[in-house]
Short mmCIF file of C-alpha atoms in Angstrom, two decimals:
data_model
loop_
_atom_site.label_atom_id
_atom_site.label_comp_id
_atom_site.label_asym_id
_atom_site.label_seq_id
_atom_site.Cartn_x
_atom_site.Cartn_y
_atom_site.Cartn_z
CA MET A 492 -11.96 34.81 16.80
CA SER A 493 -8.84 35.85 15.54
CA THR A 494 -6.73 33.19 14.75
CA LEU A 495 -9.50 32.14 12.65
CA ARG A 496 -10.28 34.36 11.12
CA ALA A 497 -6.14 34.87 10.55
CA TRP A 498 -6.81 31.40 8.72
CA LEU A 499 -9.80 31.74 6.45
CA THR A 500 -8.28 35.13 5.54
CA PRO A 501 -5.05 35.56 6.12
CA ALA A 502 -3.07 38.57 4.16
CA ARG A 503 -0.31 37.88 1.93
CA PRO A 504 3.35 37.84 3.73
CA GLY A 505 5.80 40.54 2.28
CA ASP A 506 8.27 37.96 1.29
CA PRO A 507 8.49 36.85 -1.52
CA ALA A 508 7.88 40.48 -2.63
CA VAL A 509 5.54 41.78 -5.57
CA VAL A 510 7.10 41.61 -8.81
CA ALA A 511 6.41 45.09 -10.21
CA ASP A 512 8.50 44.98 -13.26
CA ARG A 513 6.29 44.52 -16.62
CA GLN A 514 8.84 42.24 -18.72
CA GLU A 515 9.34 39.55 -15.29
CA ARG A 516 5.72 39.35 -14.39
CA LYS A 517 5.46 38.54 -18.21
CA ALA A 518 8.61 36.14 -17.51
CA ILE A 519 6.76 34.18 -14.48
CA ALA A 520 3.65 34.02 -16.39
CA ILE A 521 5.16 31.74 -19.26
CA GLU A 522 7.99 30.17 -17.01
CA LEU A 523 4.34 28.84 -14.76
CA VAL A 524 2.86 28.18 -18.51
CA VAL A 525 5.06 26.09 -19.59
CA VAL A 526 6.26 24.13 -16.36
CA PHE A 527 2.39 23.09 -16.16
CA THR A 528 2.06 21.97 -19.55
CA VAL A 529 4.96 19.76 -19.33
CA THR A 530 4.03 18.38 -15.62
CA LEU A 531 0.90 18.66 -14.11
CA GLY A 532 -1.40 20.84 -16.41
CA LEU A 533 -1.43 18.82 -19.36
CA SER A 534 -2.28 16.14 -16.68
CA GLY A 535 -5.36 17.68 -15.79
CA LEU A 536 -6.52 18.56 -19.78
CA GLN A 537 -5.63 14.29 -20.86
CA SER A 538 -7.80 13.62 -16.98
CA LEU A 539 -10.82 15.89 -18.51
CA LEU A 540 -11.13 13.74 -21.33
CA SER A 541 -10.28 10.81 -20.10
CA LEU A 542 -13.66 12.21 -17.62
CA LEU A 543 -15.38 13.06 -20.86
CA ASP A 544 -14.59 9.70 -22.24
CA ALA A 545 -16.00 7.30 -19.36
CA LEU A 546 -19.59 9.67 -19.41
CA MET A 547 -20.00 9.19 -23.42
CA ARG A 548 -19.91 5.86 -22.51
CA PRO A 549 -23.32 3.34 -22.04
CA GLU A 550 -21.50 1.95 -18.35
CA PRO A 551 -21.78 3.62 -15.19
CA LEU A 552 -18.86 4.80 -13.84
CA ALA A 553 -19.02 2.68 -10.95
CA ASP A 554 -18.30 -0.63 -13.96
CA GLN A 555 -14.99 1.15 -15.36
CA HIS A 556 -11.84 0.80 -13.77
CA ALA A 557 -8.81 3.49 -13.68
CA ALA A 558 -5.65 2.02 -12.86
CA ILE A 559 -3.14 4.14 -11.42
CA ASN A 560 -0.35 1.87 -10.94
CA VAL A 561 -0.15 -0.81 -14.20
CA PRO A 562 2.62 -2.94 -15.40
CA ARG A 563 4.21 -1.47 -18.39
CA ALA A 564 6.46 -4.36 -19.94
CA GLU A 565 5.87 -8.35 -20.20
CA LEU A 566 9.17 -9.20 -18.86
CA GLY A 567 9.18 -8.74 -14.78
CA LEU A 568 12.57 -7.16 -14.74
CA LEU A 569 11.65 -4.17 -17.62
CA ASP A 570 8.73 -3.54 -15.97
CA MET A 571 10.70 -2.28 -12.57
CA LEU A 572 12.35 -0.89 -14.44
CA GLN A 573 9.54 0.94 -16.34
CA GLN A 574 8.41 1.44 -13.46
CA LEU A 575 11.80 2.76 -11.65
CA THR A 576 11.70 5.53 -15.00
CA ASN A 577 8.53 7.09 -14.17
CA VAL A 578 9.42 7.38 -10.35
CA THR A 579 12.80 9.77 -11.70
CA ARG A 580 10.26 11.88 -14.17
CA LEU A 581 8.35 12.52 -11.02
CA ILE A 582 11.39 13.83 -9.07
CA ALA A 583 12.72 15.56 -11.50
CA TRP A 584 9.31 17.95 -11.77
CA GLY A 585 9.24 18.54 -8.66
CA ALA A 586 13.34 19.26 -8.89
CA LEU A 587 12.24 21.35 -11.64
CA GLY A 588 9.62 23.45 -9.58
CA ALA A 589 12.34 23.80 -6.68
CA PHE A 590 15.22 24.50 -9.43
CA LEU A 591 12.91 27.21 -10.74
CA LEU A 592 13.05 29.03 -7.51
CA TRP A 593 16.45 28.82 -6.54
CA ARG A 594 17.09 30.12 -9.97
CA GLY A 595 14.73 33.08 -8.81
CA GLY A 596 16.91 33.66 -5.66
CA ILE A 597 14.31 32.29 -3.41
CA ALA A 598 16.16 29.64 -1.22
CA LEU A 599 14.54 25.96 -0.64
CA TRP A 600 14.71 26.80 3.41
CA ARG A 601 11.92 29.85 2.97
CA VAL A 602 9.76 27.25 0.89
CA GLY A 603 10.26 24.81 3.26
CA LEU A 604 12.82 22.57 1.68
CA ASP A 605 15.30 22.26 4.55
CA ARG A 606 16.25 19.32 6.55
CA SER A 607 16.02 21.65 10.03
CA ARG A 608 13.63 19.60 11.36
CA PRO A 609 13.10 16.50 9.82
CA GLY A 610 11.46 14.84 12.90
CA SER A 611 8.88 17.04 13.71
CA ASP A 612 8.26 17.31 9.86
CA PHE A 613 7.39 13.63 9.87
CA VAL A 614 5.18 13.65 12.31
CA ARG A 615 3.03 16.42 11.76
CA GLY A 616 3.54 14.17 8.08
CA MET A 617 1.60 11.56 10.19
CA GLY A 618 -0.82 13.80 10.97
CA LEU A 619 -1.81 14.88 7.61
CA ALA A 620 -1.53 11.44 6.31
CA ALA A 621 -4.71 10.69 8.81
CA LEU A 622 -6.56 13.63 8.59
CA ILE A 623 -6.51 13.29 4.83
CA GLY A 624 -5.93 9.49 3.99
CA ILE A 625 -9.09 8.58 6.74
CA PRO A 626 -12.36 10.60 5.40
CA GLY A 627 -10.90 10.07 1.45
CA LEU A 628 -10.85 6.48 1.27
CA GLY A 629 -14.91 7.87 2.88
CA LEU A 630 -15.70 9.70 0.33
CA TYR A 631 -14.28 8.05 -2.95
CA LEU A 632 -16.39 4.41 -0.92
CA THR A 633 -19.86 7.25 -0.85
CA ALA A 634 -18.93 8.48 -4.30
CA HIS A 635 -18.16 4.98 -6.00
CA ALA A 636 -22.13 3.27 -4.28
CA LEU A 637 -23.66 7.09 -5.55
CA GLY A 638 -21.84 6.18 -9.14
CA LEU A 639 -19.75 9.34 -8.78
CA SER A 640 -16.87 7.14 -9.75
CA LEU A 641 -14.67 5.16 -11.27
CA THR A 642 -13.52 1.68 -9.85
CA VAL A 643 -9.62 3.00 -9.25
CA GLN A 644 -7.41 0.27 -8.59
CA PRO A 645 -4.11 2.02 -7.24
CA SER A 646 -1.79 -1.10 -8.74
CA THR A 647 -2.09 -3.81 -11.11
CA LEU A 648 1.16 -4.70 -11.15
CA GLY A 649 1.35 -8.55 -10.69
CA GLU A 650 2.72 -10.18 -7.88
CA ALA A 651 6.71 -9.78 -7.56
CA TRP A 652 9.68 -9.42 -4.97
CA TRP A 653 10.08 -5.78 -6.11
CA ARG A 654 6.36 -4.42 -6.28
CA ALA A 655 6.23 -2.98 -2.98
CA PRO A 656 9.80 -1.26 -2.91
CA VAL A 657 8.77 0.45 -6.33
CA LEU A 658 5.39 1.36 -5.40
CA THR A 659 6.58 2.87 -2.25
CA LEU A 660 8.83 4.45 -4.56
CA ALA A 661 5.74 5.30 -7.12
CA ALA A 662 4.48 7.23 -3.81
CA PHE A 663 7.19 9.55 -3.27
CA GLY A 664 7.60 10.59 -6.37
CA ASN A 665 3.78 11.34 -7.02
CA SER A 666 4.47 13.32 -3.45
CA PHE A 667 7.08 15.08 -4.10
CA ALA A 668 6.04 16.30 -7.61
CA GLU A 669 2.91 17.68 -6.25
CA GLU A 670 3.76 19.03 -3.82
CA VAL A 671 6.70 20.89 -4.89
CA LEU A 672 4.94 21.93 -7.90
CA VAL A 673 1.62 22.28 -6.97
CA VAL A 674 2.37 24.24 -3.57
CA ALA A 675 5.55 24.93 -3.33
CA TYR A 676 6.27 26.67 -6.48
CA LEU A 677 2.88 27.87 -7.56
CA LEU A 678 2.09 29.55 -4.49
CA THR A 679 5.39 31.64 -4.31
CA ARG A 680 5.02 32.32 -7.91
CA LEU A 681 1.14 33.50 -7.80
CA ARG A 682 2.53 35.69 -5.13
CA GLN A 683 5.64 37.73 -6.25
CA LEU A 684 2.19 38.50 -9.17
CA GLY A 685 0.56 39.58 -6.62
CA TRP A 686 -2.28 37.22 -5.99
CA SER A 687 -4.15 37.18 -2.35
CA GLU A 688 -3.38 34.09 -0.08
CA ASN A 689 -7.43 32.45 -1.06
CA ARG A 690 -7.40 33.53 -4.96
CA ALA A 691 -4.04 31.47 -5.63
CA LEU A 692 -5.52 28.50 -2.86
CA TRP A 693 -8.55 27.83 -5.16
CA PHE A 694 -6.12 28.20 -8.16
CA SER A 695 -4.10 25.29 -6.58
CA ALA A 696 -6.64 23.30 -5.30
CA VAL A 697 -8.45 23.75 -8.65
CA LEU A 698 -5.48 22.04 -10.21
CA ARG A 699 -4.44 19.93 -8.09
CA GLY A 700 -8.10 18.22 -8.58
CA SER A 701 -7.92 18.20 -12.33
CA TYR A 702 -5.36 16.01 -13.22
CA HIS A 703 -7.53 13.60 -10.42
CA LEU A 704 -11.00 13.61 -12.78
CA TYR A 705 -10.06 10.15 -14.39
CA GLN A 706 -11.09 8.86 -11.49
CA GLY A 707 -14.50 10.46 -11.71
CA ILE A 708 -16.53 13.45 -9.34
CA GLY A 709 -15.30 12.36 -6.45
CA GLY A 710 -11.65 12.04 -7.17
CA PHE A 711 -12.04 15.57 -7.71
CA VAL A 712 -14.20 16.42 -4.97
CA GLY A 713 -11.10 14.63 -2.77
CA ASN A 714 -8.44 16.71 -4.27
CA VAL A 715 -9.63 19.43 -4.23
CA VAL A 716 -10.85 19.45 -0.21
CA MET A 717 -6.96 17.97 -0.06
CA GLY A 718 -5.14 20.78 -1.64
CA LEU A 719 -7.22 23.71 0.47
CA VAL A 720 -6.16 21.85 3.50
CA TYR A 721 -2.44 21.07 2.11
CA GLY A 722 -2.35 24.66 1.05
CA ARG A 723 -3.31 26.84 3.68
CA ILE A 724 -1.19 24.91 5.74
CA TRP A 725 2.16 25.37 3.49
CA GLN A 726 0.85 29.40 3.36
CA ARG A 727 0.39 29.62 7.42
CA SER A 728 3.89 27.36 8.04
CA ASN A 729 6.37 27.26 5.01
CA ARG A 730 7.34 24.08 5.18
CA LEU A 731 6.80 21.80 2.81
CA TRP A 732 8.15 18.30 4.03
CA PRO A 733 4.90 17.31 6.11
CA LEU A 734 3.27 17.90 3.06
CA ILE A 735 5.85 15.34 0.48
CA VAL A 736 5.47 12.78 3.65
CA GLY A 737 1.86 12.91 4.33
CA HIS A 738 1.01 12.48 1.20
CA ALA A 739 3.45 9.71 0.58
CA LEU A 740 2.02 7.79 3.21
CA ILE A 741 -1.57 7.89 2.06
CA ASP A 742 -0.04 6.92 -1.35
CA VAL A 743 1.85 4.15 0.39
CA VAL A 744 -1.05 2.80 1.86
CA ALA A 745 -2.99 3.03 -1.04
CA PHE A 746 -1.04 1.28 -3.21
CA VAL A 747 0.62 -1.86 -1.37
CA GLY A 748 -2.83 -1.78 0.61
CA TYR A 749 -4.56 -2.07 -2.60
CA ALA A 750 -2.06 -4.39 -4.20
CA ALA A 751 -1.93 -6.90 -0.87
CA LEU A 752 -5.64 -6.89 -0.51
CA ARG A 753 -7.27 -7.12 -3.95
CA GLY A 754 -8.77 -10.02 -4.03
CA ARG A 755 -8.96 -10.44 -0.73
CA VAL A 756 -11.53 -8.25 0.53
CA GLY A 757 -15.48 -8.19 -0.05
CA TRP A 758 -15.51 -4.23 0.96
CA LEU A 759 -12.58 -3.77 -1.17
CA PRO A 760 -14.43 -2.49 -5.10
#
């Protein structure tokens, strides 16, 4: 019972310490606004506007499409370079969060971004991928059938020798950016501001759901649930690599699997 209580209502750890200085607290708040305005927070606003636009159209949500990895150039080589540029941007977003923590005196091993446990981190990541990925697919199919989700197309890239490796890199870029920013960086900064673990967790999870609103209500709910699970695991373990690995594996299966199965199986919308 005490273990369950510790998971549901964990005590805030003493490290990092709550920042008491008023100017420093203001600086952290401004930093959070700036970082998420130029990264995933602005993506959340754009996703909300996209969903509102979809809801105002005469077609049902299930008859509309939301593509994630789309062609960015007519020439194949240029398209590949555009895709890789986007991957670089995502990794840079995550690196920004990691750098700001390090620059603020928080060693990256304290948020689980070290290489001390590669084997166990990968195994745990595989477990997280199964825990979230399989129910997540079921939730998406159910939401789509109920008309609460757009038809999500993880990839509309044409066949090319570079498609699978680039989609794999895109999966890593997405996972690295999201888990570093929305989990390690955000939850650490909120701890410094004195937020409770549960309040910070819900804020992080809703933020994660917000930039998936373009997929419909199902995408929002599914990613909020993922945020609650991933965020709590990080709060309890302070290991970030399992989250990055688990998220990346989910996206690899979605991106590469969809590209391979599109038009070949009847159950896939």
